[in-house]
PDB file of C-alpha atoms in Angstrom:
ATOM      1  CA  MET L 254    -357.677 -95.597 -74.036  1.00  0.00           C
ATOM      2  CA  LYS L 255    -354.784 -97.952 -74.626  1.00  0.00           C
ATOM      3  CA  PHE L 256    -354.917 -99.910 -77.879  1.00  0.00           C
ATOM      4  CA  LYS L 257    -353.494-103.402 -78.442  1.00  0.00           C
ATOM      5  CA  TYR L 258    -352.906-103.298 -82.205  1.00  0.00           C
ATOM      6  CA  VAL L 259    -351.871-100.866 -84.937  1.00  0.00           C
ATOM      7  CA  ARG L 260    -351.846-101.136 -88.725  1.00  0.00           C
ATOM      8  CA  ILE L 261    -350.425 -98.692 -91.261  1.00  0.00           C
ATOM      9  CA  GLN L 262    -352.575 -98.740 -94.365  1.00  0.00           C
ATOM     10  CA  GLY L 263    -353.563 -96.676 -97.380  1.00  0.00           C
ATOM     11  CA  ARG L 264    -356.722 -95.901 -99.296  1.00  0.00           C
ATOM     12  CA  ASP L 265    -356.346 -98.434-102.119  1.00  0.00           C
ATOM     13  CA  LEU L 266    -357.677-101.939-101.665  1.00  0.00           C
ATOM     14  CA  ALA L 267    -355.436-104.990-101.884  1.00  0.00           C
ATOM     15  CA  ALA L 268    -356.703-107.314-104.621  1.00  0.00           C
ATOM     16  CA  ASN L 269    -356.406-110.477-102.523  1.00  0.00           C
ATOM     17  CA  THR L 270    -358.247-109.187 -99.435  1.00  0.00           C
ATOM     18  CA  MET L 271    -360.358-106.286-100.718  1.00  0.00           C
ATOM     19  CA  HIS L 272    -359.132-104.531 -97.556  1.00  0.00           C
ATOM     20  CA  ALA L 273    -356.986-101.409 -97.373  1.00  0.00           C
ATOM     21  CA  ALA L 274    -353.451-102.248 -98.514  1.00  0.00           C
ATOM     22  CA  GLY L 275    -350.805-102.195 -95.793  1.00  0.00           C
ATOM     23  CA  ILE L 276    -347.570-100.232 -95.814  1.00  0.00           C
ATOM     24  CA  PHE L 277    -345.509-103.132 -97.204  1.00  0.00           C
ATOM     25  CA  SER L 278    -347.873-103.613-100.160  1.00  0.00           C
ATOM     26  CA  MET L 279    -348.023 -99.873-100.752  1.00  0.00           C
ATOM     27  CA  CYS L 280    -344.244 -99.534-101.036  1.00  0.00           C
ATOM     28  CA  VAL L 281    -343.908-102.611-103.243  1.00  0.00           C
ATOM     29  CA  ARG L 282    -346.660-101.299-105.515  1.00  0.00           C
ATOM     30  CA  LEU L 283    -344.733 -98.014-105.986  1.00  0.00           C
ATOM     31  CA  ILE L 284    -341.690-100.007-107.097  1.00  0.00           C
ATOM     32  CA  GLN L 285    -343.665-102.352-109.381  1.00  0.00           C
ATOM     33  CA  GLN L 286    -345.412 -99.433-111.060  1.00  0.00           C
ATOM     34  CA  GLY L 287    -342.068 -97.715-111.703  1.00  0.00           C
ATOM     35  CA  ILE L 288    -343.036 -94.714-109.575  1.00  0.00           C
ATOM     36  CA  MET L 289    -340.329 -95.032-106.921  1.00  0.00           C
ATOM     37  CA  ASP L 290    -336.815 -94.096-108.052  1.00  0.00           C
ATOM     38  CA  GLU L 291    -333.966 -96.593-107.656  1.00  0.00           C
ATOM     39  CA  GLU L 292    -332.348 -94.940-104.634  1.00  0.00           C
ATOM     40  CA  ASP L 293    -335.647 -94.961-102.751  1.00  0.00           C
ATOM     41  CA  ALA L 294    -336.359 -98.531-103.874  1.00  0.00           C
ATOM     42  CA  ALA L 295    -332.985 -99.549-102.421  1.00  0.00           C
ATOM     43  CA  LEU L 296    -333.980 -97.918 -99.121  1.00  0.00           C
ATOM     44  CA  TRP L 297    -337.258 -99.855 -99.175  1.00  0.00           C
ATOM     45  CA  ARG L 298    -335.411-103.131 -99.842  1.00  0.00           C
ATOM     46  CA  GLU L 299    -333.203-102.465 -96.779  1.00  0.00           C
ATOM     47  CA  ILE L 300    -336.297-101.890 -94.624  1.00  0.00           C
ATOM     48  CA  ASP L 301    -338.011-104.980 -95.995  1.00  0.00           C
ATOM     49  CA  SER L 302    -334.862-107.054 -95.481  1.00  0.00           C
ATOM     50  CA  TRP L 303    -334.660-106.004 -91.832  1.00  0.00           C
ATOM     51  CA  PHE L 304    -338.257-107.094 -91.241  1.00  0.00           C
ATOM     52  CA  ALA L 305    -337.665-110.380 -93.075  1.00  0.00           C
ATOM     53  CA  THR L 306    -334.713-111.074 -90.778  1.00  0.00           C
ATOM     54  CA  GLU L 307    -336.228-109.898 -87.487  1.00  0.00           C
ATOM     55  CA  LEU L 308    -339.891-110.948 -87.718  1.00  0.00           C
ATOM     56  CA  PRO L 309    -341.422-114.309 -88.484  1.00  0.00           C
ATOM     57  CA  PHE L 310    -343.373-114.299 -91.744  1.00  0.00           C
ATOM     58  CA  PRO L 311    -346.951-115.214 -90.732  1.00  0.00           C
ATOM     59  CA  GLU L 312    -347.941-118.627 -92.047  1.00  0.00           C
ATOM     60  CA  PRO L 313    -351.335-117.389 -93.321  1.00  0.00           C
ATOM     61  CA  CYS L 314    -349.447-114.814 -95.415  1.00  0.00           C
ATOM     62  CA  MET L 315    -347.125-117.500 -96.806  1.00  0.00           C
ATOM     63  CA  ASN L 316    -350.215-119.527 -97.728  1.00  0.00           C
ATOM     64  CA  LYS L 317    -351.763-116.460 -99.397  1.00  0.00           C
ATOM     65  CA  GLU L 318    -354.790-116.627 -97.106  1.00  0.00           C
ATOM     66  CA  ARG L 319    -357.103-113.626 -96.938  1.00  0.00           C
ATOM     67  CA  VAL L 320    -355.628-111.927 -93.863  1.00  0.00           C
ATOM     68  CA  VAL L 321    -354.472-108.489 -92.771  1.00  0.00           C
ATOM     69  CA  CYS L 322    -351.670-107.982 -90.270  1.00  0.00           C
ATOM     70  CA  PHE L 323    -351.395-105.658 -87.299  1.00  0.00           C
ATOM     71  CA  PHE L 324    -348.450-104.896 -85.054  1.00  0.00           C
ATOM     72  CA  LYS L 325    -348.878-105.321 -81.315  1.00  0.00           C
ATOM     73  CA  THR L 326    -348.610-101.880 -79.739  1.00  0.00           C
ATOM     74  CA  GLU L 327    -346.769-103.288 -76.708  1.00  0.00           C
ATOM     75  CA  ASN L 328    -343.835-104.122 -78.989  1.00  0.00           C
ATOM     76  CA  THR L 329    -344.147-101.538 -81.755  1.00  0.00           C
ATOM     77  CA  GLU L 330    -341.591 -98.953 -80.702  1.00  0.00           C
ATOM     78  CA  LEU L 331    -338.811-100.665 -82.657  1.00  0.00           C
ATOM     79  CA  MET L 332    -341.148-101.650 -85.526  1.00  0.00           C
ATOM     80  CA  LEU L 333    -342.352 -98.080 -85.967  1.00  0.00           C
ATOM     81  CA  LYS L 334    -338.790 -96.762 -85.761  1.00  0.00           C
ATOM     82  CA  MET L 335    -337.858 -99.102 -88.612  1.00  0.00           C
ATOM     83  CA  LEU L 336    -340.997 -98.112 -90.571  1.00  0.00           C
ATOM     84  CA  ASN L 337    -340.444 -94.353 -90.261  1.00  0.00           C
ATOM     85  CA  PRO L 338    -338.365 -94.273 -93.466  1.00  0.00           C
ATOM     86  CA  ALA L 339    -341.121 -96.222 -95.263  1.00  0.00           C
ATOM     87  CA  MET L 340    -343.715 -93.692 -94.087  1.00  0.00           C
ATOM     88  CA  TRP L 341    -341.362 -90.966 -95.338  1.00  0.00           C
ATOM     89  CA  LEU L 342    -341.286 -92.720 -98.726  1.00  0.00           C
ATOM     90  CA  LEU L 343    -345.085 -92.796 -98.850  1.00  0.00           C
ATOM     91  CA  GLU L 344    -345.200 -89.075 -98.082  1.00  0.00           C
ATOM     92  CA  ARG L 345    -342.480 -88.375-100.655  1.00  0.00           C
ATOM     93  CA  TYR L 346    -344.595 -90.079-103.329  1.00  0.00           C
ATOM     94  CA  GLU L 347    -347.810 -88.439-102.065  1.00  0.00           C
ATOM     95  CA  GLN L 348    -349.408 -91.702-100.983  1.00  0.00           C
ATOM     96  CA  PRO L 349    -351.903 -91.078 -98.176  1.00  0.00           C
ATOM     97  CA  PHE L 350    -351.698 -93.510 -95.301  1.00  0.00           C
ATOM     98  CA  PHE L 351    -353.344 -93.969 -91.947  1.00  0.00           C
ATOM     99  CA  MET L 352    -352.341 -95.506 -88.651  1.00  0.00           C
ATOM    100  CA  VAL L 353    -355.318 -97.568 -87.519  1.00  0.00           C
ATOM    101  CA  TYR L 354    -355.420 -98.459 -83.829  1.00  0.00           C
ATOM    102  CA  THR L 355    -357.852-101.058 -82.498  1.00  0.00           C
ATOM    103  CA  ASN L 356    -358.573-103.532 -79.741  1.00  0.00           C
ATOM    104  CA  THR L 357    -361.016-105.535 -81.850  1.00  0.00           C
ATOM    105  CA  PRO L 358    -359.357-106.360 -85.175  1.00  0.00           C
ATOM    106  CA  GLY L 359    -361.404-109.509 -85.874  1.00  0.00           C
ATOM    107  CA  GLU L 360    -360.653-113.222 -85.794  1.00  0.00           C
ATOM    108  CA  ILE L 361    -356.947-113.671 -85.034  1.00  0.00           C
ATOM    109  CA  VAL L 362    -355.563-116.638 -87.001  1.00  0.00           C
ATOM    110  CA  TYR L 363    -351.859-116.030 -86.328  1.00  0.00           C
ATOM    111  CA  GLU L 364    -349.923-114.436 -83.491  1.00  0.00           C
ATOM    112  CA  ASP L 365    -346.284-114.004 -82.508  1.00  0.00           C
ATOM    113  CA  ASP L 366    -344.486-111.593 -80.171  1.00  0.00           C
ATOM    114  CA  TYR L 367    -344.811-108.635 -82.553  1.00  0.00           C
ATOM    115  CA  GLN L 368    -347.796-109.098 -84.810  1.00  0.00           C
ATOM    116  CA  ILE L 369    -351.118-110.744 -85.500  1.00  0.00           C
ATOM    117  CA  ALA L 370    -352.889-111.794 -88.682  1.00  0.00           C
ATOM    118  CA  VAL L 371    -356.654-111.403 -88.839  1.00  0.00           C
ATOM    119  CA  ARG L 372    -358.938-113.301 -91.190  1.00  0.00           C
ATOM    120  CA  VAL L 373    -360.770-111.110 -93.688  1.00  0.00           C
ATOM    121  CA  GLU L 374    -364.458-111.877 -93.806  1.00  0.00           C
ATOM    122  CA  ASP L 375    -365.781-113.034 -97.172  1.00  0.00           C
ATOM    123  CA  ASP L 376    -369.229-111.578 -96.841  1.00  0.00           C
ATOM    124  CA  ILE L 377    -368.966-108.292 -95.018  1.00  0.00           C
ATOM    125  CA  PRO L 378    -372.446-106.774 -95.078  1.00  0.00           C
ATOM    126  CA  ILE L 379    -372.761-103.304 -96.510  1.00  0.00           C
ATOM    127  CA  ILE L 380    -375.109-101.250 -94.431  1.00  0.00           C
ATOM    128  CA  GLU L 381    -376.633 -98.174 -95.967  1.00  0.00           C
ATOM    129  CA  TYR L 382    -377.104 -95.364 -93.539  1.00  0.00           C
ATOM    130  CA  HIS L 383    -378.715 -92.070 -94.364  1.00  0.00           C
ATOM    131  CA  HIS L 384    -378.255 -89.312 -91.834  1.00  0.00           C
ATOM    132  CA  GLU L 385    -380.024 -86.027 -91.814  1.00  0.00           C
ATOM    133  CA  TRP L 386    -379.076 -83.205 -89.511  1.00  0.00           C
ATOM    134  CA  THR L 387    -381.595 -82.364 -86.867  1.00  0.00           C
ATOM    135  CA  GLU L 388    -382.984 -78.909 -87.337  1.00  0.00           C
ATOM    136  CA  PRO L 389    -381.971 -76.548 -84.526  1.00  0.00           C
ATOM    137  CA  GLU L 390    -384.807 -75.566 -82.258  1.00  0.00           C
TER     138      GLU L 390
END
């Protein structure tokens, strides 16, 4: 199956969205918490600067709306190449992360050539599900 979108995210929730924090937030958090050393923080600032120069900053993000962003897989080769050092930083500081691929991210409220922003639902229902293994016959 070919997927349209990819997001790199961690386990911790972002306070503003209550959704898994993305790679940018994860790296910034390591700097803000004084975990990342200065040399690595300088590397992160170079990565972040490249993205700030090359990609539009989604308007919903500027407005601090409750959105999460995904890269378009059709244009991610360069994005992922530029994010490889950031993923290395996350591994270096033992921060688990996941690459989430999807075709159905939710309601798209922003789109450009490289990325989308998806509105985070306010009232996501929590469904309890109890599974029991079927006994072998």
